[in-house]
Short mmCIF file of C-alpha atoms in Angstrom, two decimals:
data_model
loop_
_atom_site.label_atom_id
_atom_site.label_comp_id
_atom_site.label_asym_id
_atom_site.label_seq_id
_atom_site.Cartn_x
_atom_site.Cartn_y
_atom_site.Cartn_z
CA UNK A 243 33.95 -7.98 -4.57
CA UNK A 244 30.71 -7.87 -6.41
CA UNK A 245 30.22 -10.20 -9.44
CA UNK A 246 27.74 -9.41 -12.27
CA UNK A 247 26.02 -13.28 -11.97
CA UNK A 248 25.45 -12.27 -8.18
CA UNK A 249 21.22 -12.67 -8.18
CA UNK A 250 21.25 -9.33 -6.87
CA UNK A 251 23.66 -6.62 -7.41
CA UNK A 252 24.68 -3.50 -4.74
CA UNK A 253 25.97 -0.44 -5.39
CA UNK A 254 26.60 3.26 -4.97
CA UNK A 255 26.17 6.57 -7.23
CA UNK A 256 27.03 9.64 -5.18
CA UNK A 257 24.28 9.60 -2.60
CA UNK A 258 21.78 7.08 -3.85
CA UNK A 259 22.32 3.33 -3.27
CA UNK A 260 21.18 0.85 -6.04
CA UNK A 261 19.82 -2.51 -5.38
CA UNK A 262 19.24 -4.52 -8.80
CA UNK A 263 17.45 -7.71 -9.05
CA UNK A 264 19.86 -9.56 -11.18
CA UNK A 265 18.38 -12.59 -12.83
CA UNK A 266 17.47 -11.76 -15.89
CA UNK A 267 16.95 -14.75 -17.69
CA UNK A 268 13.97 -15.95 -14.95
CA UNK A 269 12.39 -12.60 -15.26
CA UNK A 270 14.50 -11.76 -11.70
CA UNK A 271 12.60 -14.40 -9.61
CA UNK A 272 12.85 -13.58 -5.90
CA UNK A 273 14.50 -15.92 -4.35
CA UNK A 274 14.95 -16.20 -0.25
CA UNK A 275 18.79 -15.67 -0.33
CA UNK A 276 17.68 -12.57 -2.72
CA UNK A 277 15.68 -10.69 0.01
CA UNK A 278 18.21 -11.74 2.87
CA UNK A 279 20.96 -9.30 0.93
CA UNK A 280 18.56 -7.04 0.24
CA UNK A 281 17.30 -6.77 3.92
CA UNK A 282 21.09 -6.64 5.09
CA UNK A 283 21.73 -3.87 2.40
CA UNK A 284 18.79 -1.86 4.24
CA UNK A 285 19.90 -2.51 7.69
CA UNK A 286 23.15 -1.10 6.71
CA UNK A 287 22.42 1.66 4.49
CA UNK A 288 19.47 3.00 6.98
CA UNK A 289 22.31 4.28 9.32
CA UNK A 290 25.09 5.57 6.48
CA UNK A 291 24.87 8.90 6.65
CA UNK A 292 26.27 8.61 3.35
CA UNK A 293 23.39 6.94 2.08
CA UNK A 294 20.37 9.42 1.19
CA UNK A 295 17.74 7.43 -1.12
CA UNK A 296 17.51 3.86 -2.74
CA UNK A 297 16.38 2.53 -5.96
CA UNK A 298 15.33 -0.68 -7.11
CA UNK A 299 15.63 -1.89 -10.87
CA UNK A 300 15.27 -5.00 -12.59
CA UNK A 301 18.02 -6.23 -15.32
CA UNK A 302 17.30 -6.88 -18.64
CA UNK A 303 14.39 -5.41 -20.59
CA UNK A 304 11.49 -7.57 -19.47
CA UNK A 305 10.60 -6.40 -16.17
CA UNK A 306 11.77 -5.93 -12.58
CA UNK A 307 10.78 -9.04 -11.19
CA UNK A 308 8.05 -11.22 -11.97
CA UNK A 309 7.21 -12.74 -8.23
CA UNK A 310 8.91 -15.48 -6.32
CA UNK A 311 10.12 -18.57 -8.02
CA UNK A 312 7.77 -20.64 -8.02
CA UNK A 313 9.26 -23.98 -9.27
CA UNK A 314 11.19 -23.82 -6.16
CA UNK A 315 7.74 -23.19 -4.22
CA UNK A 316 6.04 -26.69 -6.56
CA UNK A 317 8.57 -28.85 -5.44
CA UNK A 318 8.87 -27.74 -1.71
CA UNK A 319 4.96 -27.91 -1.74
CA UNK A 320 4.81 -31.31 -3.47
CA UNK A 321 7.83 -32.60 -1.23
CA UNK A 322 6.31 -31.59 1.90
CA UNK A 323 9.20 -29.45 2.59
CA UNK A 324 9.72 -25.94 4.66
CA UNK A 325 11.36 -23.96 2.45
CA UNK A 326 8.92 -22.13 1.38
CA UNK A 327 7.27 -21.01 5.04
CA UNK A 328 10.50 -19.88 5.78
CA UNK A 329 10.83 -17.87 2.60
CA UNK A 330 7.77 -16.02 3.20
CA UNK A 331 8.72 -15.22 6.43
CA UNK A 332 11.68 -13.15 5.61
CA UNK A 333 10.11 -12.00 2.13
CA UNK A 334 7.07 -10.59 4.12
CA UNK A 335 9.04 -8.91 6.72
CA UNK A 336 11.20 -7.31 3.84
CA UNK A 337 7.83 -5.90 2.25
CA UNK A 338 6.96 -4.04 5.50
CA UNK A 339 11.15 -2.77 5.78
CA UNK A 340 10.57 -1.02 2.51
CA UNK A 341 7.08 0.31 3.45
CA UNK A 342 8.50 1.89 6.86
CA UNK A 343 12.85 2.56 5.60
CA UNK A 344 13.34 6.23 6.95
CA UNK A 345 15.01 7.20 3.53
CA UNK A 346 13.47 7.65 -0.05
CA UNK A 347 13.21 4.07 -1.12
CA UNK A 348 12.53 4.63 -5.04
CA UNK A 349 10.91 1.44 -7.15
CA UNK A 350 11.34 1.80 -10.59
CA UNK A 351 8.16 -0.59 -11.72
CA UNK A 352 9.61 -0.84 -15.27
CA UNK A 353 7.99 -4.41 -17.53
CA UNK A 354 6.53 -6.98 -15.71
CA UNK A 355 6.41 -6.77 -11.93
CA UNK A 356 3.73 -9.47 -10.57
CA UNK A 357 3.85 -11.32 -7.28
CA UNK A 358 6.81 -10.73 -5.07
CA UNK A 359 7.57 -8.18 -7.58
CA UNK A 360 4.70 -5.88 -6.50
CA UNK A 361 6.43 -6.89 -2.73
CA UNK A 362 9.39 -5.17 -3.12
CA UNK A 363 7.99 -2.24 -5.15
CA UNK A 364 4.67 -1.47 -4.16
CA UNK A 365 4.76 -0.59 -0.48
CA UNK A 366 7.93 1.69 -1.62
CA UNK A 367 8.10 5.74 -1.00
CA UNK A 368 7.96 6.14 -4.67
CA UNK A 369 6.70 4.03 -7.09
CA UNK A 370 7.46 4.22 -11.06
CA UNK A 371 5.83 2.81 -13.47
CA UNK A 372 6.58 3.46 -17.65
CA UNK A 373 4.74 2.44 -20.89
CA UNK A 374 6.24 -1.33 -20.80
CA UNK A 375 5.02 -1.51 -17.01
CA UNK A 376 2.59 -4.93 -16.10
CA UNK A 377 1.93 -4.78 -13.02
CA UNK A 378 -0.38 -8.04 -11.41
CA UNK A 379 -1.41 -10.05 -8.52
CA UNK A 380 -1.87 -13.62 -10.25
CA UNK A 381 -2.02 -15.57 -7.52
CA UNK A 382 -5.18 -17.41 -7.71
CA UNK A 383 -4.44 -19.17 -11.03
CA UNK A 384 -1.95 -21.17 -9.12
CA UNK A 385 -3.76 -22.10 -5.95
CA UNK A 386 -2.76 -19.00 -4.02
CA UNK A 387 -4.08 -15.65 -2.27
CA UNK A 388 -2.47 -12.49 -3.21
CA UNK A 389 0.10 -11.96 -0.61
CA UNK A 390 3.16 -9.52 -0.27
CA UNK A 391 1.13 -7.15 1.35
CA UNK A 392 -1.43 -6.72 -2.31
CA UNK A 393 -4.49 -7.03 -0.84
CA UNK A 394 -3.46 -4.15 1.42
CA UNK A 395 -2.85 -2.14 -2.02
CA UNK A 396 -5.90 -3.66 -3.68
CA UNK A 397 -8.13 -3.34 -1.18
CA UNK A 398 -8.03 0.39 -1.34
CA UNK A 399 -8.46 0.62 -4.95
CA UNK A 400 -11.47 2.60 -5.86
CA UNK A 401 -14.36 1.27 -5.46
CA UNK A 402 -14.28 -2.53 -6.82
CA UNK A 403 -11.28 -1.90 -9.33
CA UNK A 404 -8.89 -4.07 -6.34
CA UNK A 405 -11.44 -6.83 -6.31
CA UNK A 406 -11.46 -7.72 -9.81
CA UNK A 407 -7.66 -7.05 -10.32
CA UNK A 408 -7.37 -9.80 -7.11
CA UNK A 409 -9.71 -12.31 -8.17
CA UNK A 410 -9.17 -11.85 -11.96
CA UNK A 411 -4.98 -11.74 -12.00
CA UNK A 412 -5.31 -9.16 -15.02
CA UNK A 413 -2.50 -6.72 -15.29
CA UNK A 414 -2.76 -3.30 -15.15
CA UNK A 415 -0.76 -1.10 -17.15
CA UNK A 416 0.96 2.74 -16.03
CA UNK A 417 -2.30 4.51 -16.23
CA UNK A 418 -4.29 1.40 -14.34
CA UNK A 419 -1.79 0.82 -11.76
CA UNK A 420 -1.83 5.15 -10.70
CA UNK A 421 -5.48 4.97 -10.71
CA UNK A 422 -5.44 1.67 -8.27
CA UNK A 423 -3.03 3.14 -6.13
CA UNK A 424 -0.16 0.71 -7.12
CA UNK A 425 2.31 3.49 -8.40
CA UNK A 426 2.32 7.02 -7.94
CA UNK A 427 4.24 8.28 -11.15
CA UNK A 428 4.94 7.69 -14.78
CA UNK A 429 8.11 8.10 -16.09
CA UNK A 430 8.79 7.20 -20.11
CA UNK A 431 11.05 4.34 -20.11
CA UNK A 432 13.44 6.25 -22.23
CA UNK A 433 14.07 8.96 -19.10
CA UNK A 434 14.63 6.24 -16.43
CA UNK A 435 18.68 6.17 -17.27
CA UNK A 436 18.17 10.35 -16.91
CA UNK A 437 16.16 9.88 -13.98
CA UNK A 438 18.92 7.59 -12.40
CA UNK A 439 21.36 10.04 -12.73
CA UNK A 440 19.78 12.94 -11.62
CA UNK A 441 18.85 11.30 -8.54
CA UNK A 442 22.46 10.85 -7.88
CA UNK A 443 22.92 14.53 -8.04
CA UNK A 444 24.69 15.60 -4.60
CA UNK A 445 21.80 18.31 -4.49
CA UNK A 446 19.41 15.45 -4.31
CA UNK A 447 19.31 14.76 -0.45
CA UNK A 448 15.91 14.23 1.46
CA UNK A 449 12.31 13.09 0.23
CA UNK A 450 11.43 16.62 -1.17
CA UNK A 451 14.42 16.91 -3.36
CA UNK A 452 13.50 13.12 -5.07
CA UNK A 453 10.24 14.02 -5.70
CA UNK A 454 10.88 17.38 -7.37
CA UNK A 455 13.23 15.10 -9.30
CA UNK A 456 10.95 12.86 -10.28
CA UNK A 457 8.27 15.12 -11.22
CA UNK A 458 10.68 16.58 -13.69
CA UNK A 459 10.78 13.65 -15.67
CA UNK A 460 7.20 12.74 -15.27
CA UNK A 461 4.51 12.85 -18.08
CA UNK A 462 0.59 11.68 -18.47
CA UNK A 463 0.53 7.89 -19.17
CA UNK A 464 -1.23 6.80 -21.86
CA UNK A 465 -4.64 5.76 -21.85
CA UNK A 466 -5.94 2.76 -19.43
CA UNK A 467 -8.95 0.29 -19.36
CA UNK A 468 -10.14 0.71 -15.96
CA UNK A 469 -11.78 4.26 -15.92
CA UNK A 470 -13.78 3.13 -18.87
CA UNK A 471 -14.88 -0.25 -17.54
CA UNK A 472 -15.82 0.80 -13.65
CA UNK A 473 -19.20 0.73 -14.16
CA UNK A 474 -20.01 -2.99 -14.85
CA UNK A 475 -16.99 -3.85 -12.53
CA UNK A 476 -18.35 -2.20 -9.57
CA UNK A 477 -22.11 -3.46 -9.88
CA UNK A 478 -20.99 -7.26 -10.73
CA UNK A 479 -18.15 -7.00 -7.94
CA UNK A 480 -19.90 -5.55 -5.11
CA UNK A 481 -22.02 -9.28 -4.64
CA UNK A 482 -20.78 -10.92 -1.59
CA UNK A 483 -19.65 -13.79 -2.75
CA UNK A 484 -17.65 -15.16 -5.89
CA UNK A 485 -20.70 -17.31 -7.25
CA UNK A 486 -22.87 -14.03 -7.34
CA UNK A 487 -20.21 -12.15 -9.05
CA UNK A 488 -19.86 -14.64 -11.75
CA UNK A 489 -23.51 -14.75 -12.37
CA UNK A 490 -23.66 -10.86 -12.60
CA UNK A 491 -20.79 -10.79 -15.26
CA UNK A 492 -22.78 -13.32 -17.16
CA UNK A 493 -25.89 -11.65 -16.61
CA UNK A 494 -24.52 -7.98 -17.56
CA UNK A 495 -25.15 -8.38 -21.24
CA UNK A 496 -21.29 -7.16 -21.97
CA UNK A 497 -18.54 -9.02 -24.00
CA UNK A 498 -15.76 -7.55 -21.82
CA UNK A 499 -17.81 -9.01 -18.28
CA UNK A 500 -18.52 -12.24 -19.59
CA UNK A 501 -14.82 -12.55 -21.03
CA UNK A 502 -14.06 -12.06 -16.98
CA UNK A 503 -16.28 -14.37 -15.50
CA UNK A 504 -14.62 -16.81 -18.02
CA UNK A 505 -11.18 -16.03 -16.70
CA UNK A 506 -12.84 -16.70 -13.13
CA UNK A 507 -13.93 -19.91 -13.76
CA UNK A 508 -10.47 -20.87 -15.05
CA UNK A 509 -9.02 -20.01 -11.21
CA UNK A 510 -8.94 -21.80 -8.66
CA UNK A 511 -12.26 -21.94 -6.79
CA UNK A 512 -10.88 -22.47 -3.50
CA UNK A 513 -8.18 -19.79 -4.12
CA UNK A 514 -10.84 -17.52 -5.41
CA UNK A 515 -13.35 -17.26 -2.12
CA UNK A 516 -9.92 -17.19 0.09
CA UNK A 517 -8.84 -14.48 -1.83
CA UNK A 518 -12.30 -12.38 -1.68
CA UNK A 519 -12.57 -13.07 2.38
CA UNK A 520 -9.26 -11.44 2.06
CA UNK A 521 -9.76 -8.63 0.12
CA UNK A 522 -13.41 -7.64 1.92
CA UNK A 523 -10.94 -8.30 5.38
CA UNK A 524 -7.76 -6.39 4.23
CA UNK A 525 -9.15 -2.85 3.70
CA UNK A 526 -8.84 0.19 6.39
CA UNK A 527 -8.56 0.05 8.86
CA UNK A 528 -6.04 -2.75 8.67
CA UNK A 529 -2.74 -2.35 9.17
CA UNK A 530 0.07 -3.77 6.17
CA UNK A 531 1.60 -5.59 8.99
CA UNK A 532 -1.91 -7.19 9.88
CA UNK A 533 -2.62 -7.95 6.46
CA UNK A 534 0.91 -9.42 6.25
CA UNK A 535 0.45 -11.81 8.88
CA UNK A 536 -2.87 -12.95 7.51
CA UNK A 537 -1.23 -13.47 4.33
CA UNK A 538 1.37 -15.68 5.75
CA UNK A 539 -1.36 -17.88 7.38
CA UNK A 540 -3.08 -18.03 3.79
CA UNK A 541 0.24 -18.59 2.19
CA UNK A 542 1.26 -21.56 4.59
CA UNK A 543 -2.26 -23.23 4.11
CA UNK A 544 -2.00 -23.02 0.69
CA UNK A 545 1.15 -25.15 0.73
CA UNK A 546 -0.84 -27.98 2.25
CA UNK A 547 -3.55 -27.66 -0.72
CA UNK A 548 -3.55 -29.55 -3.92
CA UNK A 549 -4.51 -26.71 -6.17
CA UNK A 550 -0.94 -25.06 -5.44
CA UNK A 551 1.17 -27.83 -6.61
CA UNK A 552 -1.57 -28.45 -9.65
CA UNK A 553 -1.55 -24.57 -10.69
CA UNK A 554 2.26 -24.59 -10.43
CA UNK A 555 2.09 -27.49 -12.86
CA UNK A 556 -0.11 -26.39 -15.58
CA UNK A 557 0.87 -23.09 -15.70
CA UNK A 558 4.79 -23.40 -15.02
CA UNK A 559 5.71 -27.16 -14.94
CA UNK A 560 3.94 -29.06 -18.16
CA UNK A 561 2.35 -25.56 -19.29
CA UNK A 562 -1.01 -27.34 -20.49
CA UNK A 563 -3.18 -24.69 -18.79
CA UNK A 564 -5.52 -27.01 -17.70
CA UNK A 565 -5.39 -27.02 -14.35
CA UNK A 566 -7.63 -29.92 -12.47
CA UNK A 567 -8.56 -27.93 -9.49
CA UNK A 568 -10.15 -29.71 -5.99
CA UNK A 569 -12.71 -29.03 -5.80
CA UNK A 570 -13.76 -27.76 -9.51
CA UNK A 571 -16.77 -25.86 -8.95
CA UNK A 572 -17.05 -22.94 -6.51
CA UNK A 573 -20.45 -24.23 -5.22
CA UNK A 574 -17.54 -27.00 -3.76
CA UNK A 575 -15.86 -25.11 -1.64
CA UNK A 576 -16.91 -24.69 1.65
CA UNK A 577 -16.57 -22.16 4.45
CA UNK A 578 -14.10 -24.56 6.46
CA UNK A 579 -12.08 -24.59 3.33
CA UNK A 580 -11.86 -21.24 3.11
CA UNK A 581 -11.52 -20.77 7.07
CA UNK A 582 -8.48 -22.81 6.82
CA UNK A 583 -6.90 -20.36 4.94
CA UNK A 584 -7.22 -17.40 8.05
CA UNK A 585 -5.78 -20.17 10.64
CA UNK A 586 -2.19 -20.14 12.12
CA UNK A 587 -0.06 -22.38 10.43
CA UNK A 588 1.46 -25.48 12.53
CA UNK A 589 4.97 -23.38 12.79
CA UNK A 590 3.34 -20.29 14.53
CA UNK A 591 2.37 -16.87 13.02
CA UNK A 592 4.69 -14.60 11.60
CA UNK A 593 3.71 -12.02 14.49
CA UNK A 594 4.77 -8.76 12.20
CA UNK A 595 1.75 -6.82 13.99
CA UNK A 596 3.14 -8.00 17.38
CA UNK A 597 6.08 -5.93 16.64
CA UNK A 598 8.62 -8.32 15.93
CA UNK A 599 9.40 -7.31 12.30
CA UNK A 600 12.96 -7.41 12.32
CA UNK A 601 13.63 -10.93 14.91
CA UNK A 602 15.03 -13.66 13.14
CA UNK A 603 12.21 -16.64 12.69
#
């Protein structure tokens, strides 16, 4: 029997299976018994003939899920605990499931997705996002690198638009997220309930029928930021290191650049060079499943690294935002710091590009 405070909810109209993150309340925080039923859910509904398409929701009206949770991750990380390695282990291999499931595996990117969020969503066949869509990689204003496969995505933004949305944490809204290759359609929130149903239609039954679906309830978002502010972001982001992009957003003469290089120097330094070696590592030709595995190495390290536990706290814990990073300034951090980031972690490698996805760790 399936009970409505179950974390994540199953179910079945017609055709399409549903799979709704079901914590409303903490924004539907992934946690690692979370993506264990949704992993089973796949395994089983990959070989139901009765099963032709999935979609992922959020409940409630804020978002579909705004990452992992990461008070659980501060106190495994300040502990000293595992908990955490082992949740990214089975979160990551879930992120390349959805990116290779055989059926239409529809997200519908609806409020805030950040973080895990943009796991479960952004690596799907088709990707939704509406007016109230937030969509964000904020990793490195708590002592992490993007992971969940988002440097993958960012990495083949156009031209420096994945950079900045990486270092920075920014969100980008419907029309941001299409032109960054994060979604690929935007539906008014108003049609989703419409949409839902019409995807359940019994004539709905291989990839060509939900996209002709989907277009049908499609429109032109409204208006984004990016477009318009390309210029300055791909001459200041296109130094090769994070000090030199600082120092061209403060040199550029524009409000909007120096307001960034402000929100870079409130990051953490060490998370920020990680997280550029990553991004100017994870574009073509590398694999998700090679980016994944380089993001569990940067994950684990990360758990081992004050900043983590110190970003957790500000910005979750004791909500000062004043995070005392170590070290403070960028010119600080050296390359063995950030080379400890791209090393295997003391408990192995994941090993998703060695073709052991689906093995148990």
């Amino acid at each position: 029997m399936v009970h409505d405070d179950e974390p994540v909810l199953l179910g079945r109209t017609g055709n399409t299976a549903r799979i709704t993150l079901n914590r409303p309340r903490a924004l539907n925080a992934l946690t690692h018994p979370m993506v264990v039923t949704i992993a089973a859910a796949l395994d089983r509904w990959e070989h139901d003939p009765g099963v032709t398409s999935v979609i992922l929701s959020g409940a409630g009206e804020r978002g579909l899920c705004a990452g992992g949770d990461i008070r659980a991750i501060h106190e495994d990380a300040r502990t000293g605990g595992g908990a955490s390695a082992a949740f990214w282990r089975d979160e990551y291999r879930l992120n390349s499931r959805i990116a290779h499931f055989p059926k239409p595996f529809v997200a519908l990117m609806d409020g805030i997705v950040m973080g895990g969020g943009v796991g479960l969503s952004g690596h799907a066949g088709v990707r939704i996002v509406t007016e109230r869509s937030a969509v964000a990689m904020p990793e490195t204003a708590i002592g992490l690198v993007p992971d969940v496969g988002g440097t993958h995505l960012l990495a083949r933004a156009p031209g420096e638009l994945g950079t900045h949305l990486a270092l920075t944490g920014n969100t980008a809204g419907a029309a941001d997220a299409l032109l960054c290759g994060l979604a690929d359609h935007f539906v008014p929130s108003e049609r989703l309930t419409a949409l839902r149903e019409a995807l359940a239609a019994p004539g709905v039954r291989d990839a060509a029928d939900v996209r002709e679906t989907v277009l049908r309830y499609a429109a032109t978002p409204p208006e984004g930021r990016l477009a318009g502010d390309r210029g300055w972001i791909d001459a200041c982001y296109a130094a090769d290191s994070v000090t030199e992009i600082v120092d061209r957003l403060l040199d550029s003469g524009l409000p909007a650049a120096k307001d960034t290089a402000q929100t870079l120097l409130s990051r953490s330094p060490t998370a920020l060079k990680a997280t550029l070696a990553a991004m100017r590592r994870d574009g073509p030709p590398s694999t998700l499943e090679e980016v994944l595995d380089r993001a569990y190495r940067a994950s684990c390290a990360a758990l081992t690294h004050p900043d983590l536990v110190e970003g957790i706290r500000a910005r979750v814990v004791d909500k000062d935002r004043d995070p005392q990073w170590s070290p403070k300034e960028l010119a600080q951090v050296t390359e063995a710091d950030v080379a400890r980031f791209a090393a295997p972690p003391p408990g192995g490698d994941l090993g998703l590009a060695g073709g052991t996805a689906h093995l148990a760790p």
